[in-house]
Coordinates of C-alpha atoms (C1' of nucleotides) in Angstrom, one line a residue:
Chain A
M1 CA -12.4 17.6 -28.9
I2 CA -14.0 14.3 -27.7
S3 CA -13.8 13.8 -23.7
N4 CA -12.0 11.3 -21.7
D5 CA -15.5 10.2 -20.1
V6 CA -16.5 9.9 -23.5
L7 CA -14.0 8.1 -24.7
N8 CA -14.2 5.6 -22.2
H9 CA -18.1 5.3 -21.4
S10 CA -18.0 4.4 -25.7
C11 CA -15.6 2.0 -25.4
E12 CA -17.1 0.3 -22.6
H13 CA -20.4 -0.3 -24.6
V14 CA -18.0 -1.8 -26.7
L15 CA -16.6 -4.3 -24.4
A16 CA -20.3 -5.1 -23.6
A17 CA -20.9 -6.3 -27.3
A18 CA -17.5 -7.6 -27.7
I19 CA -18.9 -9.9 -24.5
I20 CA -22.3 -11.1 -25.5
K21 CA -20.9 -11.7 -28.6
L22 CA -18.7 -14.4 -27.4
F23 CA -20.4 -15.1 -24.3
P24 CA -23.8 -15.1 -25.1
S25 CA -26.1 -15.7 -22.2
A26 CA -24.1 -13.1 -20.0
K27 CA -26.0 -10.8 -18.8
L28 CA -25.1 -7.2 -18.2
A29 CA -25.0 -5.4 -15.4
M30 CA -23.9 -1.9 -15.3
G31 CA -20.6 -0.5 -17.0
P32 CA -19.7 3.4 -15.9
Q33 CA -16.2 4.7 -16.7
T34 CA -13.9 5.6 -13.9
H35 CA -12.8 7.8 -12.1
A36 CA -8.8 7.5 -13.1
N37 CA -9.4 7.5 -16.7
G38 CA -10.6 3.7 -17.2
F39 CA -14.4 1.4 -17.5
Y40 CA -15.1 -1.2 -16.3
Y41 CA -18.6 -3.8 -17.1
D42 CA -20.0 -6.2 -14.7
I43 CA -21.8 -9.0 -15.6
D44 CA -23.3 -11.9 -14.6
I45 CA -21.8 -15.0 -16.8
E46 CA -21.5 -18.3 -15.6
E47 CA -18.0 -19.8 -16.4
P48 CA -15.3 -18.3 -14.8
I49 CA -13.5 -15.8 -16.8
T50 CA -9.9 -15.5 -16.6
L51 CA -6.8 -13.2 -17.3
S52 CA -6.4 -15.2 -20.2
D53 CA -10.1 -14.6 -22.2
L54 CA -9.4 -10.7 -21.9
S55 CA -7.4 -11.6 -25.7
N56 CA -9.8 -13.0 -26.6
I57 CA -12.2 -10.3 -25.4
E58 CA -10.0 -7.6 -26.9
L59 CA -9.4 -9.1 -30.3
E60 CA -13.5 -8.7 -30.6
M61 CA -13.7 -5.8 -29.2
R62 CA -10.6 -5.0 -32.3
N63 CA -13.1 -6.1 -34.8
I64 CA -16.0 -3.5 -33.4
I65 CA -13.7 -1.1 -33.9
A66 CA -12.6 -1.9 -37.1
K67 CA -16.1 -1.6 -38.1
D68 CA -16.6 1.7 -37.2
I69 CA -20.2 1.0 -36.5
P70 CA -21.9 3.8 -35.6
F71 CA -23.3 4.8 -32.2
E72 CA -27.1 5.3 -32.5
K73 CA -29.5 7.4 -30.2
F74 CA -33.5 6.8 -30.0
N75 CA -35.7 7.3 -27.5
V76 CA -38.6 5.2 -26.1
T77 CA -41.3 4.7 -23.2
K78 CA -40.2 2.8 -20.0
E79 CA -42.6 0.2 -21.6
E80 CA -40.3 -0.2 -24.3
A81 CA -37.4 -0.7 -23.0
C82 CA -38.7 -3.3 -20.8
K83 CA -39.9 -4.9 -23.5
I84 CA -36.5 -4.8 -25.4
F85 CA -35.0 -6.0 -22.2
E86 CA -37.2 -8.6 -21.2
K87 CA -36.5 -10.5 -25.0
L88 CA -32.5 -9.8 -25.1
N89 CA -33.2 -11.1 -21.6
Q90 CA -31.3 -8.7 -20.2
D91 CA -32.7 -8.7 -16.2
Y92 CA -30.1 -6.0 -14.5
K93 CA -31.5 -3.6 -17.7
K94 CA -35.2 -4.4 -16.3
E95 CA -34.5 -3.8 -13.0
I96 CA -32.1 -0.7 -14.0
L97 CA -35.1 0.9 -15.4
D98 CA -37.3 0.1 -12.2
W99 CA -34.9 2.9 -10.1
I100 CA -35.2 5.8 -13.6
P101 CA -38.2 8.1 -12.9
D102 CA -38.4 9.5 -16.4
K103 CA -41.1 8.0 -18.3
N104 CA -38.6 8.5 -21.6
I105 CA -35.8 6.0 -22.1
I106 CA -32.3 6.6 -23.9
L107 CA -30.9 3.9 -25.4
Y108 CA -27.7 3.5 -27.7
R109 CA -27.5 0.9 -30.4
N110 CA -24.4 -0.1 -32.5
D111 CA -25.6 -2.9 -34.7
N112 CA -27.7 -5.2 -32.7
F113 CA -25.8 -4.7 -29.5
I114 CA -28.2 -2.2 -27.7
D115 CA -28.0 -0.8 -24.4
L116 CA -29.8 1.1 -21.7
C117 CA -27.7 4.5 -21.1
R118 CA -27.6 8.5 -21.2
G119 CA -24.8 8.8 -23.4
P120 CA -23.4 11.5 -25.0
H121 CA -20.6 8.6 -27.0
L122 CA -18.5 9.1 -29.7
P123 CA -20.0 9.5 -33.1
S124 CA -19.0 5.6 -34.2
T125 CA -16.5 2.5 -32.8
G126 CA -14.3 3.6 -35.3
A127 CA -12.5 6.7 -33.0
I128 CA -11.8 4.7 -30.1
R129 CA -8.0 4.1 -31.3
A130 CA -6.5 2.6 -28.6
F131 CA -6.9 1.2 -25.4
K132 CA -6.6 -2.2 -23.2
L133 CA -8.4 -4.5 -20.7
L134 CA -6.6 -4.8 -17.6
N135 CA -8.0 -6.4 -14.9
I136 CA -10.8 -8.6 -13.4
A137 CA -12.9 -8.5 -10.3
G138 CA -15.7 -9.9 -7.7
C139 CA -18.3 -7.8 -7.1
Y140 CA -21.7 -7.2 -5.6
W141 CA -25.2 -6.4 -7.6
R142 CA -25.2 -3.0 -6.2
A143 CA -22.4 -3.1 -4.3
D144 CA -24.5 -5.3 -1.8
K145 CA -22.5 -8.5 -0.2
N146 CA -26.1 -9.5 -0.2
R147 CA -26.5 -9.9 -3.1
K148 CA -25.0 -12.1 -6.4
V149 CA -21.3 -11.5 -6.9
L150 CA -20.5 -10.3 -10.6
Q151 CA -17.3 -10.6 -12.8
R152 CA -16.1 -7.3 -13.4
I153 CA -13.5 -6.7 -15.8
S154 CA -11.9 -3.1 -16.7
G155 CA -9.9 -1.6 -18.7
I156 CA -8.6 1.9 -20.2
A157 CA -9.1 4.0 -23.4
F158 CA -7.5 6.7 -25.1
L159 CA -7.2 8.8 -28.1
S160 CA -3.7 7.1 -29.3
E161 CA -1.4 5.2 -28.7
D162 CA 1.0 7.0 -27.4
E163 CA -1.0 7.9 -24.3
L164 CA -2.1 4.8 -24.6
N165 CA 1.4 3.4 -23.2
L166 CA 2.3 6.2 -21.6
H167 CA -0.6 4.7 -18.9
L168 CA 0.7 1.9 -19.1
L169 CA 4.5 3.3 -18.2
R170 CA 2.7 4.9 -15.5
I171 CA 1.3 1.5 -14.3
D172 CA 5.0 -0.1 -14.1
E173 CA 6.3 2.6 -12.1
I174 CA 3.2 2.7 -9.8
K175 CA 4.2 -1.6 -9.5
K176 CA 7.6 -0.7 -9.4
R177 CA 7.7 1.4 -6.7
D178 CA 5.0 -0.7 -4.7
H179 CA 6.9 0.4 -1.0
R180 CA 6.2 -3.8 0.3
K181 CA 8.9 -4.4 -2.7
I182 CA 11.2 -2.2 -1.5
G183 CA 10.6 -2.3 2.0
S184 CA 11.8 -6.7 1.6
K185 CA 14.1 -5.6 -1.0
L186 CA 16.1 -2.7 1.6
N187 CA 14.8 -5.3 4.9
L188 CA 12.8 -1.7 6.7
F189 CA 10.1 -4.4 8.1
L190 CA 8.1 -6.9 8.2
V191 CA 4.6 -6.6 7.4
S192 CA 3.4 -10.0 6.5
N193 CA 4.9 -12.8 8.8
P194 CA 2.4 -15.3 9.2
L195 CA 3.7 -16.0 13.2
I196 CA 2.8 -12.2 13.9
G197 CA -0.7 -11.9 12.1
P198 CA -2.0 -9.9 8.7
G199 CA -1.8 -5.7 9.1
L200 CA 0.8 -6.2 12.1
I201 CA 3.8 -4.2 11.1
T202 CA 7.8 -4.9 12.9
W203 CA 10.4 -2.6 12.2
L204 CA 14.0 -4.0 10.9
P205 CA 16.8 -2.1 12.0
N206 CA 16.4 0.5 8.4
G207 CA 13.4 1.0 9.2
S208 CA 13.4 1.6 12.4
L209 CA 15.9 4.3 11.7
I210 CA 13.5 5.7 9.7
R211 CA 10.9 5.6 11.5
M212 CA 12.9 7.2 14.6
G213 CA 14.2 10.1 12.3
I214 CA 10.7 11.2 12.0
E215 CA 9.6 10.7 15.2
N216 CA 12.7 13.2 16.5
F217 CA 11.8 15.4 14.0
L218 CA 8.1 15.7 14.9
R219 CA 9.3 15.2 18.9
K220 CA 11.7 18.8 17.8
E221 CA 8.1 20.5 16.2
H222 CA 5.9 20.2 18.1
F223 CA 7.7 21.1 21.4
E224 CA 8.9 24.3 19.6
N225 CA 5.4 24.7 19.0
G226 CA 4.4 24.9 22.4
Y227 CA 3.1 21.3 22.0
D228 CA 3.3 18.7 25.7
A229 CA 3.8 15.4 25.8
I230 CA 1.3 12.5 26.7
I231 CA 2.2 8.9 27.0
S232 CA -0.4 6.8 27.7
P233 CA -1.3 2.7 27.3
H234 CA -2.5 0.5 24.6
I235 CA -5.3 -0.9 26.0
A236 CA -8.1 0.7 29.0
K237 CA -10.9 -0.7 30.3
L238 CA -14.4 -0.6 28.4
D239 CA -16.6 1.6 30.7
L240 CA -14.0 4.4 29.5
W241 CA -14.9 3.4 25.6
K242 CA -18.6 3.3 27.1
I243 CA -17.8 7.5 28.5
S244 CA -16.0 8.3 24.9
G245 CA -18.8 6.9 22.4
H246 CA -16.6 4.9 20.5
W247 CA -17.8 1.4 21.4
E248 CA -21.6 3.1 20.8
F249 CA -20.3 4.6 17.3
Y250 CA -16.9 2.7 16.3
C251 CA -17.0 -0.5 17.8
E252 CA -16.9 -2.8 13.9
N253 CA -13.5 -0.9 13.8
M254 CA -12.3 -2.1 17.4
F255 CA -10.6 -5.2 18.7
S256 CA -12.9 -8.0 20.8
P257 CA -12.5 -7.0 24.2
M258 CA -10.4 -8.7 26.5
K259 CA -11.3 -10.2 30.5
I260 CA -8.7 -8.9 33.0
D261 CA -9.7 -9.7 36.7
D262 CA -13.1 -10.0 35.5
Q263 CA -12.6 -6.4 33.7
E264 CA -13.3 -5.8 30.5
Y265 CA -9.9 -3.9 28.7
I266 CA -10.0 -2.6 24.9
L267 CA -6.8 -2.3 22.3
K268 CA -7.1 1.0 22.2
P269 CA -8.7 2.4 18.7
M270 CA -7.8 6.5 19.2
N271 CA -5.3 8.5 21.9
C272 CA -7.9 11.1 21.8
P273 CA -9.8 9.3 25.7
F274 CA -6.2 9.3 27.3
H275 CA -5.6 13.1 26.4
I276 CA -9.0 14.3 27.6
L277 CA -8.0 12.7 31.4
A278 CA -4.9 14.1 31.0
Y279 CA -6.8 17.7 30.3
K280 CA -9.3 16.0 33.9
S281 CA -6.4 15.6 35.6
K282 CA -6.3 18.7 37.8
P283 CA -8.4 22.0 37.9
R284 CA -7.8 24.3 34.7
S285 CA -7.7 27.4 34.1
Y286 CA -8.3 29.8 31.3
R287 CA -5.0 31.1 32.0
E288 CA -4.2 28.1 30.9
L289 CA -5.2 27.7 27.5
P290 CA -4.7 26.3 25.0
I291 CA -3.4 23.3 26.1
R292 CA -2.0 21.3 23.1
F293 CA -1.2 17.5 24.2
C294 CA 0.6 15.3 21.8
E295 CA 1.3 12.1 21.7
L296 CA 3.0 9.1 18.8
G297 CA 0.4 6.9 19.7
T298 CA -0.1 3.7 18.3
V299 CA -3.6 2.5 18.3
Y300 CA -5.7 -0.8 16.7
R301 CA -8.1 -1.5 14.1
Y302 CA -10.1 -4.2 12.9
E303 CA -10.0 -3.6 9.6
L304 CA -11.3 -6.5 6.8
T305 CA -8.9 -8.3 6.3
G306 CA -9.1 -8.0 2.3
V307 CA -8.4 -4.7 2.8
L308 CA -5.3 -4.5 4.5
H309 CA -1.8 -2.9 1.8
G310 CA 1.4 -3.5 4.1
L311 CA 1.9 -0.1 5.6
M312 CA -0.6 2.1 4.2
R313 CA -3.7 0.2 5.4
A314 CA -2.8 -1.8 8.9
R315 CA -4.2 -3.2 11.6
G316 CA -1.7 -1.4 14.2
F317 CA -0.1 1.9 13.5
T318 CA 1.0 5.0 14.9
Q319 CA -0.2 8.7 14.7
D320 CA 1.0 11.9 15.1
D321 CA -1.5 12.6 17.1
A322 CA -2.8 15.6 19.8
H323 CA -5.6 17.1 20.8
I324 CA -6.3 20.6 21.8
F325 CA -8.3 22.0 24.4
C326 CA -9.1 25.3 23.9
T327 CA -11.9 28.1 24.4
W328 CA -14.3 29.1 21.4
D329 CA -12.5 32.4 21.1
Q330 CA -9.3 30.6 20.2
V331 CA -10.5 28.0 17.9
D332 CA -10.1 30.2 14.5
Q333 CA -6.1 31.1 16.0
E334 CA -5.3 27.1 16.7
L335 CA -6.6 25.8 13.1
D336 CA -4.3 28.2 11.3
N337 CA -1.5 27.3 13.6
I338 CA -2.3 24.1 12.5
I339 CA -2.3 24.4 9.1
N340 CA 0.7 26.3 9.0
F341 CA 2.5 24.0 11.0
I342 CA 0.4 20.7 8.6
L343 CA 2.1 23.0 5.6
K344 CA 5.3 23.3 7.1
V345 CA 6.2 19.4 7.8
L346 CA 4.7 18.1 4.7
K347 CA 7.5 20.6 3.3
K348 CA 10.0 18.8 5.0
F349 CA 9.2 15.6 3.2
G350 CA 9.4 17.3 -0.1
F351 CA 5.7 17.5 -1.3
F352 CA 4.0 20.7 -2.3
K353 CA 0.9 19.9 -4.0
F354 CA -2.1 19.9 -1.7
E355 CA -5.8 19.7 -1.2
I356 CA -8.1 20.2 1.2
N357 CA -11.6 17.9 1.3
L358 CA -14.1 19.9 4.4
S359 CA -16.3 17.1 5.5
T360 CA -19.5 17.7 7.3
M361 CA -21.8 16.7 9.6
P362 CA -22.9 12.8 8.7
K363 CA -26.1 11.3 9.6
K364 CA -25.1 9.3 12.7
Y365 CA -24.3 12.1 15.0
V366 CA -23.6 13.7 18.5
G367 CA -24.3 16.9 20.2
N368 CA -26.2 20.1 19.4
L369 CA -26.8 21.2 15.9
E370 CA -25.9 25.2 16.6
H371 CA -22.1 23.6 17.4
W372 CA -22.0 21.9 14.3
K373 CA -22.8 24.9 12.0
R374 CA -20.5 26.9 13.8
A375 CA -17.7 24.4 13.8
E376 CA -17.7 23.7 10.2
K377 CA -17.9 27.2 9.3
S378 CA -14.4 27.8 12.2
L379 CA -12.9 25.6 9.9
E380 CA -14.3 26.7 6.3
Q381 CA -13.3 29.9 6.9
A382 CA -9.0 28.7 7.9
I383 CA -9.0 27.1 4.8
L384 CA -9.9 29.9 2.5
R385 CA -7.8 32.4 4.8
H386 CA -5.0 29.8 3.4
G387 CA -6.0 30.0 -0.5
I388 CA -6.0 26.0 -0.7
T389 CA -8.6 24.8 -2.8
Y390 CA -11.0 21.8 -1.1
T391 CA -14.2 20.7 -2.4
I392 CA -17.2 19.4 0.9
D393 CA -17.8 16.3 1.8
T394 CA -21.4 16.1 3.4
G395 CA -22.3 14.0 5.6
G396 CA -18.2 13.0 5.8
G397 CA -17.3 14.2 9.2
A398 CA -16.5 12.0 12.2
F399 CA -19.6 11.3 14.5
Y400 CA -18.4 13.7 17.6
G401 CA -17.3 16.7 15.1
P402 CA -16.9 18.4 11.1
K403 CA -13.6 17.4 10.3
I404 CA -10.8 18.4 7.8
D405 CA -8.4 16.4 5.7
L406 CA -5.7 17.0 3.5
K407 CA -4.2 15.2 0.5
L408 CA -0.9 15.6 0.0
K409 CA -0.1 14.9 -3.9
D410 CA 2.3 12.4 -4.9
S411 CA 5.1 12.9 -8.0
L412 CA 2.8 10.5 -9.9
D413 CA 0.2 12.6 -9.1
R414 CA -1.9 10.5 -6.9
S415 CA -3.6 11.9 -4.3
W416 CA -2.8 10.8 -0.1
Q417 CA -4.9 11.6 2.7
C418 CA -2.5 12.2 5.7
S419 CA -3.4 14.6 7.6
T420 CA -6.7 15.8 9.3
V421 CA -7.9 18.0 11.9
Q422 CA -11.9 17.4 13.9
L423 CA -13.6 19.8 15.6
D424 CA -15.1 17.8 18.5
F425 CA -17.7 19.5 21.2
N426 CA -19.1 16.1 22.3
N427 CA -16.0 14.4 24.2
P428 CA -15.8 18.0 26.2
E429 CA -19.7 16.9 27.0
R430 CA -19.3 13.7 28.1
F431 CA -16.4 14.1 29.7
D432 CA -17.5 17.2 31.3
L433 CA -14.6 19.2 30.5
N434 CA -14.0 22.6 32.9
F435 CA -12.0 25.2 33.1
M436 CA -12.4 28.6 35.1
N437 CA -13.4 31.3 33.5
S438 CA -11.9 35.0 33.8
T439 CA -14.6 36.4 35.6
G440 CA -15.0 33.0 38.1
L441 CA -17.3 31.0 36.3
S442 CA -16.6 27.4 35.4
E443 CA -16.5 26.7 31.5
R444 CA -17.0 24.1 28.8
P445 CA -13.3 24.1 26.4
V446 CA -13.8 23.2 22.5
M447 CA -11.2 20.4 21.5
I448 CA -9.4 19.6 18.3
H449 CA -7.7 16.5 17.2
R450 CA -5.3 16.8 15.2
A451 CA -2.7 14.2 13.1
L452 CA 0.0 16.0 10.8
L453 CA 1.7 12.8 8.7
G454 CA -1.5 10.3 10.2
S455 CA -0.1 7.5 10.4
L456 CA 3.5 6.9 10.3
E457 CA 3.3 3.3 9.2
R458 CA 0.9 4.7 6.0
F459 CA 3.2 7.6 5.8
I460 CA 7.2 6.1 5.1
G461 CA 4.8 4.0 2.9
I462 CA 4.4 7.3 0.2
L463 CA 7.8 8.2 1.2
L464 CA 9.0 4.7 0.0
E465 CA 6.8 5.1 -3.2
E466 CA 7.5 8.7 -3.5
Y467 CA 11.6 8.4 -3.5
T468 CA 11.5 4.9 -5.1
G469 CA 13.6 3.6 -1.9
A470 CA 16.5 6.3 -2.3
L471 CA 15.5 8.6 0.8
P472 CA 16.7 11.7 1.4
F473 CA 19.9 12.5 2.9
W474 CA 18.0 13.3 6.1
I475 CA 15.9 10.4 6.3
A476 CA 17.7 7.4 5.2
P477 CA 18.2 4.6 7.3
E478 CA 22.5 4.4 6.4
Q479 CA 23.3 8.2 5.5
I480 CA 26.8 7.5 4.3
R481 CA 28.8 4.4 3.5
I482 CA 32.8 4.4 3.2
L483 CA 34.3 2.3 1.2
T484 CA 38.1 1.2 0.9
I485 CA 40.0 0.5 -1.9
A486 CA 42.4 -2.0 -0.1
D487 CA 42.5 -3.5 3.4
R488 CA 45.4 -1.5 4.3
H489 CA 42.7 2.0 4.2
T490 CA 40.9 0.5 7.0
E491 CA 42.3 2.1 9.5
Y492 CA 41.9 5.3 8.2
A493 CA 38.4 4.0 7.6
K494 CA 37.6 3.7 10.8
K495 CA 38.5 6.8 12.0
I496 CA 36.6 9.1 9.5
E497 CA 33.5 7.0 10.5
Q498 CA 34.0 7.6 14.1
I499 CA 34.3 11.7 13.2
L500 CA 30.9 11.3 11.2
I501 CA 29.3 8.8 14.6
K502 CA 30.5 11.6 16.5
K503 CA 28.1 13.9 15.1
N504 CA 25.0 12.5 15.0
F505 CA 25.7 11.0 11.0
R506 CA 24.5 7.4 10.6
T507 CA 27.1 5.5 8.5
K508 CA 29.0 2.3 8.3
I509 CA 32.3 1.1 6.3
S510 CA 32.4 -1.3 3.8
K511 CA 33.0 -4.7 4.5
E512 CA 33.1 -7.1 1.6
N513 CA 36.6 -8.2 0.0
D514 CA 35.2 -6.7 -2.7
K515 CA 36.6 -4.1 -5.7
L516 CA 35.3 -0.3 -5.5
G517 CA 33.2 -1.0 -8.4
A518 CA 31.3 -4.2 -6.6
K519 CA 31.4 -2.0 -3.5
I520 CA 30.2 1.1 -5.4
R521 CA 27.2 -1.2 -6.9
D522 CA 26.1 -2.0 -3.6
A523 CA 25.8 0.8 -2.5
Q524 CA 23.5 1.7 -5.4
M525 CA 21.4 -0.8 -5.1
D526 CA 20.7 -0.1 -1.2
K527 CA 20.0 3.7 -1.9
I528 CA 22.6 5.1 0.7
P529 CA 23.3 9.1 -0.6
L530 CA 26.3 9.2 -0.4
M531 CA 29.5 7.3 -0.3
L532 CA 33.4 7.7 0.5
V533 CA 36.1 6.6 -1.1
I534 CA 38.7 5.9 0.7
G535 CA 42.4 4.7 -0.7
D536 CA 46.0 5.9 -1.0
K537 CA 45.5 9.0 -1.7
E538 CA 43.0 10.1 0.0
I539 CA 44.7 8.8 3.3
E540 CA 48.1 10.5 2.0
Q541 CA 46.8 14.2 2.2
E542 CA 44.3 13.3 4.6
N543 CA 41.0 13.1 2.5
V544 CA 37.8 11.8 1.7
T545 CA 36.5 11.6 -2.1
I546 CA 32.6 11.8 -1.7
R547 CA 30.0 10.3 -4.6
T548 CA 26.5 10.9 -4.3
R549 CA 23.9 8.2 -4.8
K550 CA 23.0 10.4 -8.0
G551 CA 26.6 9.2 -9.0
E552 CA 28.7 12.8 -9.4
N553 CA 32.2 12.5 -7.6
L554 CA 32.1 15.6 -5.4
G555 CA 36.1 14.9 -5.6
L556 CA 38.3 15.5 -2.5
K557 CA 37.2 16.7 1.0
N558 CA 39.4 17.2 4.1
E559 CA 37.3 17.3 7.6
H560 CA 35.5 19.9 7.5
E561 CA 34.5 20.8 4.1
L562 CA 32.8 16.3 4.6
L563 CA 31.3 17.5 8.0
A564 CA 30.0 20.7 6.3
Y565 CA 28.5 19.5 3.4
C566 CA 26.8 16.8 5.5
E567 CA 25.3 19.0 7.5
S568 CA 24.0 21.0 3.5
L569 CA 22.2 18.6 3.1
M570 CA 19.9 18.0 6.9
Chain B
rG1 C1' -15.4 -10.9 4.7
rC2 C1' -16.6 -11.5 0.2
rC3 C1' -15.2 -13.2 -5.4
rG4 C1' -11.1 -14.2 -8.4
rG5 C1' -5.6 -15.6 -9.0
rU6 C1' -1.4 -16.5 -6.3
rA7 C1' 1.7 -19.3 -2.8
rU8 C1' 8.9 -24.0 -4.7
rA9 C1' 15.9 -22.3 -1.1
rG10 C1' 16.7 -14.9 2.1
rC11 C1' 15.7 -12.9 -2.6
rU12 C1' 13.6 -13.2 -8.3
rC13 C1' 12.1 -17.4 -10.6
rA14 C1' 12.8 -22.3 -13.6
rG15 C1' 10.5 -27.3 -12.7
rU16 C1' 7.0 -30.6 -19.6
rU17 C1' 1.4 -36.0 -20.2
rG18 C1' 1.6 -37.3 -12.4
rG19 C1' 7.6 -40.8 -12.5
rA20 C1' 15.0 -38.7 -7.9
rA21 C1' 13.9 -31.0 -6.6
rG22 C1' 16.6 -26.6 -10.4
rA23 C1' 19.4 -22.0 -12.2
rG24 C1' 21.1 -17.0 -10.9
rC25 C1' 21.1 -13.3 -6.8
rA26 C1' 22.5 -13.4 -1.6
rA27 C1' 24.4 -16.6 2.4
rC28 C1' 29.2 -19.2 4.2
rU29 C1' 34.9 -20.8 2.7
rG30 C1' 39.5 -20.0 0.4
rA31 C1' 42.2 -17.4 -3.3
rU32 C1' 42.8 -11.9 -4.9
rU33 C1' 43.9 -6.2 -2.7
rC34 C1' 41.7 -4.7 -6.9
rG35 C1' 40.1 3.7 -8.1
rU36 C1' 33.5 4.9 -9.5
rA37 C1' 27.2 0.1 -10.6
rA38 C1' 29.3 -7.1 -10.1
rU39 C1' 36.9 -10.8 -8.9
rC40 C1' 37.2 -15.9 -9.5
rA41 C1' 37.2 -21.3 -7.2
rG42 C1' 34.4 -23.9 -3.7
rU43 C1' 30.2 -25.3 0.3
rA44 C1' 25.8 -25.5 2.2
rG45 C1' 21.1 -24.2 1.5
rG46 C1' 14.1 -27.4 1.0
rU47 C1' 8.0 -31.6 4.8
rC48 C1' 7.8 -27.8 -2.9
rA49 C1' 2.8 -23.2 2.6
rU50 C1' 0.2 -26.3 6.2
rC51 C1' -3.5 -30.3 6.8
rA52 C1' -6.0 -34.1 4.6
rG53 C1' -7.7 -37.4 0.0
rU54 C1' -6.7 -39.7 -5.3
rU55 C1' -2.7 -42.5 -7.1
rC56 C1' 1.4 -48.1 -7.9
rA57 C1' 3.7 -42.8 -7.5
rA58 C1' 1.5 -36.0 -6.1
rA59 C1' 5.9 -29.6 -6.6
rU60 C1' 2.1 -31.4 -10.3
rC61 C1' -4.7 -33.8 -9.3
rU62 C1' -8.9 -32.5 -5.9
rG63 C1' -10.9 -30.5 -0.6
rA64 C1' -10.2 -27.8 3.5
rU65 C1' -6.8 -23.9 6.1
rU66 C1' -3.2 -20.5 6.6
rA67 C1' -1.2 -15.9 4.0
rU68 C1' -0.5 -12.4 0.0
rC69 C1' -1.9 -10.3 -4.7
rG70 C1' -6.6 -7.4 -7.6
rG71 C1' -11.3 -5.8 -6.5
rC72 C1' -15.8 -4.7 -4.0
rU73 C1' -17.3 4.6 -3.6
rC74 C1' -19.0 5.8 -8.7
rC75 C1' -24.8 4.4 -10.3
rA76 C1' -28.1 3.7 -17.5

RNA sequence: GCCGGUAUAGCUCAGUUGGAAGAGCAACUGAUUCGUAAUCAGUAGGUCAUCAGUUCAAAUCUGAUUAUCGGCUCCA
């Protein structure tokens, strides 16, 4: 059984050999196989490679594969390797040799192409059955922006044409589902208006309905789970961010201060300081704990223009944020509640597969070590109690405490990080938070930051891609469209519309002077979950005919049956 | 921010060697009153992203700016 890693790795050597043949002056940098089933090679080459060059390179690669050249492994000393790459004029390889501690170096050879490589490889190039070059990109040597920009050619290899085609279909499917395309087709949001600015989102009526639907759902759930609401401003004095430590540790993600009345203010990158001050607004007793403050808080973070991506990565976004203030004894129970809450909410949106990442103390951190260890342990045990598989990201925590991130898996098997739970014993310290314990002594509470969906914008992006815009009934901006056969049916249609609106369903009457077929087509294109057809027959029997987005005709229903059916979809 | 693409009507896109700005859909107007994915006809819609430059002549060539897309974590 040949692993994908070995296959991709070998294909990458074929790519390098092809490039050297076509561009003899090219200097090869590095070319590992990627995590996502593929390979790339970074090369330093004078002339820019364009997409049209890829087919030539592919052609040369096919030649090499057709010749079925064996991969020969051989050992040399570092000095010998250095001489070989000197002769081949491969400076980057010589640099890589410097980082390798071993005295003996493994090289691989195909024909007259030699590369520095640990292997393993396929026996020969002929074993590569299917591959494709996908992309060209620029990137820095060793990801260091002070060093030379190289050209990266990336591609993918498989053991069979079928697998390759499946993969290409998947790439196609991902492109088709791009939330930015769906968003503009369905008039959901503006994200690229040059007068508003990059990474800033304006919700159009239908998009606003989706967002408000989610917000209403979240509010209801939070109140049922013992949270209290906070509403905080979008800017605050720089001093606040100095106390919280953000100005010191997070300033590269914050927008520059603005001057108001000789004081410096900052657009908020987080909601927590406001919730902390809300906690501090009066003396607290142990009887009040845990205190759970929630807010759909819009935050602004500076992101490099190059990393902005529709709703998925924006400069202004709204978090379903909450901060829980509790005693150390209450932490475990609270963590359990939060994980249950997260799973419940994500399942409501149709996500059932998850992964968890536990991120531990980073190099840049505040607080004492003992608290860090205790907090990391609490988080780990909370995960274990829920039996979800998890991985540990050493050093990936926030500067003020460790965290767990929950990723959901979508139907194309992509994972998205949404939920996050962070323990914080630093801010209570910084802001001098207290409560009176049962023995009359002042004690310091622990703080838990958590978000369920993360950013509403991003989550809606994920939903749109998951459902290709055809959102479930309960969250669809327009749930029901009423289609009349002829003008004389409009009056009855309006009556049905009023009945539905009174029950809080979102519905519209199709206004076009079109045939039924055209109205159905429009509704299908607009991804409306339910259509009600009204003609002579329906009016006569005081019924409507229900047609679903999937094309099912559910037949005639009276008012009561219609409402019951709609209710069942909520 | 950096590297490389891209920018033409609301949307999807044509536009040849530099020589009069195009189509389909959407919109609007009129006719049609129709039973489960497109009725017909007509009208209107543009500083070819912006600003400079080359040229007798620029959507087309050059430069800058803006926006946008793909990358910039994986260590032989």
